[in-house]
Coordinates of C-alpha atoms in Angstrom, one line a residue:
X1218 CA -0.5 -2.7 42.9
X1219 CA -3.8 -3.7 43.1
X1220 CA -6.3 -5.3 39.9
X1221 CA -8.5 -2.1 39.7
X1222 CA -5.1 0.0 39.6
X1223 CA -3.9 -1.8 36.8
X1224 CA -7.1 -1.4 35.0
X1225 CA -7.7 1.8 35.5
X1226 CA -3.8 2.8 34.1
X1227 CA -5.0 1.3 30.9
X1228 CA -7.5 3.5 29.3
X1229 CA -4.6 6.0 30.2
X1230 CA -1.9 4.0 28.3
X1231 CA -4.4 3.3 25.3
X1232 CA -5.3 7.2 25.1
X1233 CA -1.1 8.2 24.9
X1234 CA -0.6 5.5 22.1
X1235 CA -3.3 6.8 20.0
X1236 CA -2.2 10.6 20.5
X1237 CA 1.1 9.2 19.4
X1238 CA 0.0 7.6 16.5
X1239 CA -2.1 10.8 15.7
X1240 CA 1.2 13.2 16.1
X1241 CA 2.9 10.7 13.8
X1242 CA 0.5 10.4 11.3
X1243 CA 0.3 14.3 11.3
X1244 CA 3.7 15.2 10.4
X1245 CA 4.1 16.7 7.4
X1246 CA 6.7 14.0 5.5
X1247 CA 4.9 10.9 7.2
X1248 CA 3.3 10.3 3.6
X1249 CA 6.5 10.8 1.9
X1250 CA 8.1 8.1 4.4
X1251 CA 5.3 5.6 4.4
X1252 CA 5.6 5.8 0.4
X1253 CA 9.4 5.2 0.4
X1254 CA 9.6 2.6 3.0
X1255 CA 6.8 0.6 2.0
X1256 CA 8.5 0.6 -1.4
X1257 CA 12.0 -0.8 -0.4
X1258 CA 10.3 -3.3 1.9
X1259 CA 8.4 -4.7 -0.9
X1260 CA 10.8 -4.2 -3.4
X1261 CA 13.4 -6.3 -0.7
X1262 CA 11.2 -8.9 -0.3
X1263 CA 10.5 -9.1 -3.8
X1264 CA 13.9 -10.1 -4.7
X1265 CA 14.2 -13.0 -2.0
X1266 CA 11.0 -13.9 -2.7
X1267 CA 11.8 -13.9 -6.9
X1268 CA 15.0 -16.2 -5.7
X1269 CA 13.3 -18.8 -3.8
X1270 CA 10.2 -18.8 -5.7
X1271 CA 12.5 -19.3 -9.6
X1272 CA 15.7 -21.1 -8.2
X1273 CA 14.5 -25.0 -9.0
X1274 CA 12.9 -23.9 -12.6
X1275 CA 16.0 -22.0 -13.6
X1276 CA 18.5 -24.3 -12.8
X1277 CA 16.4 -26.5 -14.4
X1278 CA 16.0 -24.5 -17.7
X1279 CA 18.8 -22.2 -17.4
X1280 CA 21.3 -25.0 -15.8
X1281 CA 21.9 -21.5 -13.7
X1282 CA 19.9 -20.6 -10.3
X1283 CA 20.5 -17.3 -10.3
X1284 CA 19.2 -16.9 -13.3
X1285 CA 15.4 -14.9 -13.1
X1286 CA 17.4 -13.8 -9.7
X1287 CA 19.8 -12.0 -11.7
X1288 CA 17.8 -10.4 -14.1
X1289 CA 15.2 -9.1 -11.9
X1290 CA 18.1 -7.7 -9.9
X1291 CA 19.1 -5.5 -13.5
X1292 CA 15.8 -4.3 -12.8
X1293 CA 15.9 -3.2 -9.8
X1294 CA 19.0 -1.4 -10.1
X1295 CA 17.5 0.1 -13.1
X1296 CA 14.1 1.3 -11.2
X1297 CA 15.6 2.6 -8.4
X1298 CA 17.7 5.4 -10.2
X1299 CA 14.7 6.0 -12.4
X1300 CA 12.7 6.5 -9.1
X1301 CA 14.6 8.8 -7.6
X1302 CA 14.8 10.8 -10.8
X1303 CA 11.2 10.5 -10.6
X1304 CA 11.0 12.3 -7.2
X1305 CA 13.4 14.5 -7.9
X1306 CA 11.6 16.7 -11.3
X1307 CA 9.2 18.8 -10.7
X1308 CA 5.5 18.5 -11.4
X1309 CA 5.0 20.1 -14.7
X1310 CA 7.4 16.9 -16.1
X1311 CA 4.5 14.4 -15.4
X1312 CA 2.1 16.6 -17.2
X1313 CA 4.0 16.6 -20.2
X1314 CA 5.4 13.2 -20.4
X1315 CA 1.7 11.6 -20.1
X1316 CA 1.2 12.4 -23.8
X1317 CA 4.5 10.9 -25.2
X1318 CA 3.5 8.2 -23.2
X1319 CA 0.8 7.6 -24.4
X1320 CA 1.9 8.1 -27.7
X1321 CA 5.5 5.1 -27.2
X1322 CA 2.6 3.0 -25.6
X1323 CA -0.1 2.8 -28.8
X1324 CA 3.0 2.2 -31.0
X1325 CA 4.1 -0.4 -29.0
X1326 CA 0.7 -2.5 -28.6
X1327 CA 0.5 -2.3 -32.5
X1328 CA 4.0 -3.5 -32.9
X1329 CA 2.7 -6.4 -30.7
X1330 CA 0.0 -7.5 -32.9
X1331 CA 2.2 -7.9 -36.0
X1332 CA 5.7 -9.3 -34.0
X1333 CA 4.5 -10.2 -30.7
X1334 CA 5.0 -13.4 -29.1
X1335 CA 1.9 -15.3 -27.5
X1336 CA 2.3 -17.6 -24.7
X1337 CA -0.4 -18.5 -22.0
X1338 CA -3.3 -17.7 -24.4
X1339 CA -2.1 -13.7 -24.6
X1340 CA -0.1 -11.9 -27.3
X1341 CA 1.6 -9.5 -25.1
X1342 CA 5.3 -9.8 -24.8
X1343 CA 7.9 -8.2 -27.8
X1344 CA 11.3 -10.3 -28.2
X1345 CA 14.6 -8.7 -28.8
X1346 CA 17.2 -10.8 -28.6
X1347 CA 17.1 -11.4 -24.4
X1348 CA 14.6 -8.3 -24.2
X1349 CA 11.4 -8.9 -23.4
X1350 CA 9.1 -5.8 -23.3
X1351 CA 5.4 -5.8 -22.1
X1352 CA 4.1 -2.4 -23.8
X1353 CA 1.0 -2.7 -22.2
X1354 CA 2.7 -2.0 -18.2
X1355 CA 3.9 1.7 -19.5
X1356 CA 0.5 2.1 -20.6
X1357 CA -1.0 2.0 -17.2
X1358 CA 1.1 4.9 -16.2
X1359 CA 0.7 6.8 -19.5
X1360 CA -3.1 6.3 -18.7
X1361 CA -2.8 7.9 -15.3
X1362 CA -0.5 10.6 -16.5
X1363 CA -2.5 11.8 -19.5
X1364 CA -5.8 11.0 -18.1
X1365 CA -5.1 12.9 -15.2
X1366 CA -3.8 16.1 -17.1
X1367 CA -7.1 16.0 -19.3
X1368 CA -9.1 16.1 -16.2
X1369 CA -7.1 18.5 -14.3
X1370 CA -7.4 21.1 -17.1
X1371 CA -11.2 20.5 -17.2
X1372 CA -11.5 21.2 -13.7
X1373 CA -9.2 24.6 -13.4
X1374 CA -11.7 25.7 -16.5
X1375 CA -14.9 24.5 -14.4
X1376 CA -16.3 22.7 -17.5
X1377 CA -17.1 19.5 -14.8
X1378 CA -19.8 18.1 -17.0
X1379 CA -20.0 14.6 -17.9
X1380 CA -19.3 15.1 -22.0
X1381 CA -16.0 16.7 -20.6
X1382 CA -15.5 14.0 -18.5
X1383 CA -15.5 11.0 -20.9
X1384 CA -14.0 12.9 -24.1
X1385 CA -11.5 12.6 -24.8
X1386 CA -10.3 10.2 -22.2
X1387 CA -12.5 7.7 -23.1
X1388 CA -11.6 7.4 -26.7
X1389 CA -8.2 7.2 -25.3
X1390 CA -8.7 4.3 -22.7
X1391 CA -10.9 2.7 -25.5
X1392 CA -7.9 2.9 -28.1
X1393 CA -5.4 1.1 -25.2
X1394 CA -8.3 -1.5 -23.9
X1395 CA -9.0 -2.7 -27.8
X1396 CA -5.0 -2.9 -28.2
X1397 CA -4.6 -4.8 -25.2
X1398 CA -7.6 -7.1 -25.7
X1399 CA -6.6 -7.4 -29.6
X1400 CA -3.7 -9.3 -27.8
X1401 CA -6.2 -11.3 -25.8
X1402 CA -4.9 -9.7 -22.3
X1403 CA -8.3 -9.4 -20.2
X1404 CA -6.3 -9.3 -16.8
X1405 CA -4.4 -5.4 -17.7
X1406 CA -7.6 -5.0 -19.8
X1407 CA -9.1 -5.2 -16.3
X1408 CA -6.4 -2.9 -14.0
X1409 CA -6.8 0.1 -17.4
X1410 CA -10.5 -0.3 -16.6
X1411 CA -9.6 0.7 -12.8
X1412 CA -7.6 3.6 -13.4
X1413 CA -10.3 4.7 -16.0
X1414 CA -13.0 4.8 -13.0
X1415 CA -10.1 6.0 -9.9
X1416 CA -9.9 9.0 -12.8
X1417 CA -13.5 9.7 -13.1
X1418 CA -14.1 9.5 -9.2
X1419 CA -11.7 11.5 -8.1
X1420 CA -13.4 14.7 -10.1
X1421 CA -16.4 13.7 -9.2
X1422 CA -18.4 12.1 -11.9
X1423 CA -22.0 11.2 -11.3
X1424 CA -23.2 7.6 -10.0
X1425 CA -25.4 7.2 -12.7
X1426 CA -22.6 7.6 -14.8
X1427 CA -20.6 5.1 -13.3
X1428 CA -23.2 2.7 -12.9
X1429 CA -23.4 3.0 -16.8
X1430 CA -20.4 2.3 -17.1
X1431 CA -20.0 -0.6 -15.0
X1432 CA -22.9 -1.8 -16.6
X1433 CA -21.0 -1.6 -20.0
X1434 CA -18.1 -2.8 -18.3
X1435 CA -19.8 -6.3 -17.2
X1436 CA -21.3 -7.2 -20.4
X1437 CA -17.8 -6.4 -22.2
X1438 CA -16.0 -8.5 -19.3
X1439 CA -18.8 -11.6 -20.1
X1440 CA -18.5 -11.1 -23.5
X1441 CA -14.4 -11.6 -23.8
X1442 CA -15.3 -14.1 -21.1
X1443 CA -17.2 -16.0 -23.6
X1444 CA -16.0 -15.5 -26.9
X1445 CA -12.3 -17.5 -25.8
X1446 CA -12.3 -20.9 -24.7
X1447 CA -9.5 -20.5 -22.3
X1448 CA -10.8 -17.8 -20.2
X1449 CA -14.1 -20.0 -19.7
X1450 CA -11.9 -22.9 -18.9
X1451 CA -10.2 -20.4 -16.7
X1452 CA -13.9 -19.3 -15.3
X1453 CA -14.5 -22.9 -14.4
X1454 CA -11.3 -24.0 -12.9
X1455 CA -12.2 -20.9 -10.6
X1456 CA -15.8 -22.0 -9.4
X1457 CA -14.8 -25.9 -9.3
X1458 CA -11.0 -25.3 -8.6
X1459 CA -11.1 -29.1 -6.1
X1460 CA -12.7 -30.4 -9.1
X1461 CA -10.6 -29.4 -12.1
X1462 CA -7.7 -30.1 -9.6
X1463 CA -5.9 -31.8 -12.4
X1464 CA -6.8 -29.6 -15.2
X1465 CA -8.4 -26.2 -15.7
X1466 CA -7.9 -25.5 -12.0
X1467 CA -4.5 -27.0 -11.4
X1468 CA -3.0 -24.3 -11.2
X1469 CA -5.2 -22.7 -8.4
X1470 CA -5.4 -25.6 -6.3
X1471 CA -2.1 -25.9 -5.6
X1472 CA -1.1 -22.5 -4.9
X1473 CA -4.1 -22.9 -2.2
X1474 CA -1.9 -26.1 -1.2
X1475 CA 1.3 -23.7 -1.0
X1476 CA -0.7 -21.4 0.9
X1477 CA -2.2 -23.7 3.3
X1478 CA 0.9 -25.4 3.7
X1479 CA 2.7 -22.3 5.5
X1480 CA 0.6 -22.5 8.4
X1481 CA 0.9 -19.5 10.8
X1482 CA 4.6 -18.6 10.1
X1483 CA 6.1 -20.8 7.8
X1484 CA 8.2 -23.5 6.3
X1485 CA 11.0 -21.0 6.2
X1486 CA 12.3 -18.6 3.7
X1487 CA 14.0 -21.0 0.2
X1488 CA 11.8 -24.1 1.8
X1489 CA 8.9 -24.5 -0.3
X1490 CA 8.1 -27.7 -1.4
X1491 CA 5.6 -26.4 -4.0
X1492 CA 8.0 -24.3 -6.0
X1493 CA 9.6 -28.1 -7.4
X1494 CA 7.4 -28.0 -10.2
X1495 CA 3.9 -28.0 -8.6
X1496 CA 3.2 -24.2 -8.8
X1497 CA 3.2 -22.8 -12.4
X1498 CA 4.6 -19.4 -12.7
X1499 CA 5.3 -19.3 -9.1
X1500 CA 8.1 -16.5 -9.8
X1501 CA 5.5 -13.9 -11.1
X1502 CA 1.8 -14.4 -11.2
X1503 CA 1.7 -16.9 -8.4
X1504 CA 4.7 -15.3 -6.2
X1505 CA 2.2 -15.0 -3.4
X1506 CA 1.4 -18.7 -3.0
X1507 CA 5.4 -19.3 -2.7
X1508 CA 5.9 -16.6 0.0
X1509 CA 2.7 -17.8 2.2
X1510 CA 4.3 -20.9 2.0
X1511 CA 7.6 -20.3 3.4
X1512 CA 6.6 -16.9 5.2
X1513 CA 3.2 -18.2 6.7
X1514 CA 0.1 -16.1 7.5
X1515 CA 2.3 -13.4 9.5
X1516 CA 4.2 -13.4 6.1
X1517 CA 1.2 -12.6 4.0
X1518 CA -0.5 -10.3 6.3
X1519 CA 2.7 -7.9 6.2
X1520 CA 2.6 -7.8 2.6
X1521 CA -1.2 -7.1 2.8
X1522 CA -0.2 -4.2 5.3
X1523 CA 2.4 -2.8 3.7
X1524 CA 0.4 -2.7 0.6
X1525 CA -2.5 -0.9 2.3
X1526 CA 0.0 1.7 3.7
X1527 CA 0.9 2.4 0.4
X1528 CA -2.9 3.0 -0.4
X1529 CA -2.7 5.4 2.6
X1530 CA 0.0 7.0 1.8
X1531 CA -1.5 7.8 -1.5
X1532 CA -4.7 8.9 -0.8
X1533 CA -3.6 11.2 2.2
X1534 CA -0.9 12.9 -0.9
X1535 CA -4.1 13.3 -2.5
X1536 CA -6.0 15.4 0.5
X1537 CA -3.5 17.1 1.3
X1538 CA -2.1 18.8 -1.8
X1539 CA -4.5 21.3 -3.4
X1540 CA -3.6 20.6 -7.4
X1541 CA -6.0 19.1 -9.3
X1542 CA -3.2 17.2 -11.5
X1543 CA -1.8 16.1 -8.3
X1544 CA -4.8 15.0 -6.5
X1545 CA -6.0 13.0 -9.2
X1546 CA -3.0 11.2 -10.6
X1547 CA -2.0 10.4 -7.2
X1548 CA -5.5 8.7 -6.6
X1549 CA -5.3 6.8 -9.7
X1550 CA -1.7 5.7 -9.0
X1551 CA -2.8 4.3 -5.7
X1552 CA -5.8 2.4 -7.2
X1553 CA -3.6 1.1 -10.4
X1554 CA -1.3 -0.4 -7.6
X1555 CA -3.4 -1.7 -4.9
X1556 CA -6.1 -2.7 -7.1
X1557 CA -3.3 -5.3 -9.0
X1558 CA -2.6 -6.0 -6.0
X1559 CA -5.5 -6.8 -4.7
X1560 CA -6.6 -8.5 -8.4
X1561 CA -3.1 -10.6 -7.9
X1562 CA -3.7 -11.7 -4.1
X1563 CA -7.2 -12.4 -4.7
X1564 CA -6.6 -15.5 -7.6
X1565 CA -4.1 -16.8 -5.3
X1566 CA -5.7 -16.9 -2.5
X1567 CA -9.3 -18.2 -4.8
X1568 CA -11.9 -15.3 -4.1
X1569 CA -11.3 -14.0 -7.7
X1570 CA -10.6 -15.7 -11.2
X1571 CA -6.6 -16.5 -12.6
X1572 CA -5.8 -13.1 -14.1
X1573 CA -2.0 -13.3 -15.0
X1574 CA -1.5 -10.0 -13.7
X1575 CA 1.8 -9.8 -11.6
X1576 CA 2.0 -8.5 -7.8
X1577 CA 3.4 -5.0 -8.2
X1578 CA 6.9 -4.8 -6.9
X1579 CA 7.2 -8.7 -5.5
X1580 CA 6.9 -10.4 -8.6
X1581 CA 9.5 -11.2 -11.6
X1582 CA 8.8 -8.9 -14.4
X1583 CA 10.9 -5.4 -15.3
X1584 CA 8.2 -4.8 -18.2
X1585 CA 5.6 -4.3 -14.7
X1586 CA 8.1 -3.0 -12.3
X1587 CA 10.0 -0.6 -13.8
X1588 CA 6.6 1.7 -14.4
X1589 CA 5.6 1.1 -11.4
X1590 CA 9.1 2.3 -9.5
X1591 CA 8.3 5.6 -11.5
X1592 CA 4.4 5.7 -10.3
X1593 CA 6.1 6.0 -6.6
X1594 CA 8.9 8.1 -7.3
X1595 CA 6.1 10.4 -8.6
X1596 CA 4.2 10.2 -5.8
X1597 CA 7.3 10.9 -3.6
X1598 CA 7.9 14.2 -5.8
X1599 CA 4.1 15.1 -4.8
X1600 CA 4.7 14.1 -0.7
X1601 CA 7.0 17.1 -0.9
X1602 CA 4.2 19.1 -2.1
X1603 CA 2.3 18.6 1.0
X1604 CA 2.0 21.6 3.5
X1605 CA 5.2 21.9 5.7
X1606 CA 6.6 19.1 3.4
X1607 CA 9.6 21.8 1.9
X1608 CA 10.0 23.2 5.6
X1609 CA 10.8 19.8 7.0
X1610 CA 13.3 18.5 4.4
X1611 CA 15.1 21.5 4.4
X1612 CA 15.3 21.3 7.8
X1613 CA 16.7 17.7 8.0
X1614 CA 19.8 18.7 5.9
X1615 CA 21.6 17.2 3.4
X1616 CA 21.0 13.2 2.6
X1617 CA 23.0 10.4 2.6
X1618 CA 24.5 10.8 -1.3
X1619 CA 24.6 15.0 -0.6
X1620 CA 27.0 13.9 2.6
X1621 CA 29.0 11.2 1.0
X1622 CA 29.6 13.5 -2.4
X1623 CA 31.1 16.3 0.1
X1624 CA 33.4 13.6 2.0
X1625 CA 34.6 13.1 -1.5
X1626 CA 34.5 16.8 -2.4
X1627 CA 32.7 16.4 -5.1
X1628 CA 30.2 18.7 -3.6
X1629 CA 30.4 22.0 -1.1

């Protein structure tokens, strides 16, 4: 076959790929299955990654390597039932738990301020016995939840102006942002402030409005910034990390070391050599730095991928589905997660300043992950809302669990 045959089959070859793609990306459950398999990958690699990364400090601390292992794997078997619960009720549940929500969430960042436990320079954590509980992670979801039901119900009644926009939400995300900062925790101070403006973008809101905001925003963000001597010391190491290598920016420099180290596909997965005490945190905040390490680029850049299916898979529930409660919390779910994401990836990688904010899904943490296992089974509940979406599972039949209850005759 001649040279100009060959080239002239591939335009040809390129064209049926892309109408592939297209006929995939047009079926009516592709957004429900990019949701759910992004999740388990994540959540998959989360646990090795949560094993390697906290092995050497746990049998160190614990005398047991298992240990964080272990508990992140309660979890996990904890978040996926409550996912599938999650996908499983029907929409009017999210619009009524927001405000409960909500409600569990305020009580629990003023519990914090009297009986919390501060570590790292944040009062954020409540102790009982081996329970530790974050109460500002369920906030971010009550945020989305409530904030999206306010919003929602201005926009069936057409009352779109910008006083309807910001009351009463923002009295609301003011109440959680001063309970959260009271605790001195600017990094979910930061990812509340995200779903604030995914909520306010998604109706619609006016660019000088946001640009007042932002404006607001900064100066609160310099001010906090300021008025705590760790967070400068934090601002610091990030401009001069090489330079602060032993001290504010110790931390940053070598989980660009661990990084670097991994070269294009790794040492191998359980061979870092930066998880022996030269990485702090390196189970949670700094996960990433461990799994570029022994993953390699290839590693990182599926976790980036997977991560921005996720945001498509989100955004395309939003499109499609005509509810305003739907469109909006599924919007501000996506940019909760992928912003954190992004936030988390970004200090690790240096473009962006330590935040202490944990990778959704990958890092140790159940406070963080069991909210966000109910964030995605909600937005698989809302996949099913999409056109054609009821037509196609009911055509597929009965799942796994349906089948395996009937060859037990537990079911007809």
């Amino acid at each position: 076959m001649t040279a100009a045959a060959e080239g002239g089959r591939r335009p040809g070859w390129a064209r049926v790929q892309l109408a592939v793609l297209r006929e995939l990306l047009s079926r009516p459950l592709t957004s429900y299955y990019l949701v759910l398999g992004c999740s388990a990958l994540l959540l998959t690699l989360g646990l090795m990654m949560v094993l390697s990364a906290s092995s050497i400090e746990a049998l160190q601390v614990k005398g047991d390597p298992f240990y964080w292992f272990l508990k992140q794997s309660l979890s996990v078997a904890l978040g996926i039932p409550l996912m599938y619960l999650c996908a499983k009720v029907p929409q009017r549940f999210f619009r009524l738990a927001g405000y409960p929500l909500l409600a569990l969430s305020i009580i629990g960042l003023v519990m914090v301020i009297f009986i919390g436990s501060t570590e790292l320079g944040a009062q954020r954590w409540i102790y009982i016995g081996s329970l530790t509980i974050q109460p500002s992670e369920p906030a971010k979801l009550a945020l989305v939840l409530w904030g999206a039901d306010i919003l929602a119900r201005h926009a069936r009644g057409r009352l779109m102006e910008w006083r309807n926009l910001l009351i009463p939400l923002m009295p609301g995300v003011a109440i959680l942002a001063v309970l959260v900062m009271w605790g001195r925790d600017l990094g979910t101070t930061l990812v509340l402030m995200i779903i604030f403006l995914a909520l306010l973008w998604v109706v619609g809101a006016p660019i000088r409005l946001f640009a007042g905001l932002l404006g607001v925003l900064a100066l609160a963000t310099v001010f906090m910034i300021i008025s705590e001597g760790y967070r400068s010391d934090r601002i610091s190491g990030w401009l001069n990390t090489w330079e602060n290598a032993q001290t504010t920016g110790y931390q940053a420099a070598q989980g660009q070391i661990a990084m670097g180290s991994g070269g294009w596909f790794g040492l191998g997965l359980g061979s870092s050599r930066q998880k022996w005490d030269w990485v702090p945190h390196a189970e949670s905040d700094f996960i990433f730095s461990i799994l570029g390490e022994e993953l390699g680029l290839m590693g990182t850049l599926v976790v980036v991928a997977l991560f921005g299916l996720l945001g498509y898979a989100g955004l395309r529930i939003a499109a499609r589905v005509n509810d305003p409660f739907v469109r909006i919390a599924s919007a501000a779910s996506v940019a909760w997660i992928v912003g954190q994401a992004i936030v988390n990836i970004g200090a690790v990688i240096g473009v962006l300043p330590i935040t202490g904010i944990p990778l959704p899904l990958v890092s140790y943490g159940g406070s963080a992950l069991l909210p966000t296992l109910a964030a995605l089974g909600m937005l698989l509940s809302f996949a099913k809302r999409e056109p054609g979406a009821a037509e196609a599972l009911a055509a597929r039949g009965p799942g796994p669990a349906a089948r395996a209850l009937s060859w037990l005759g537990l079911r007809a």
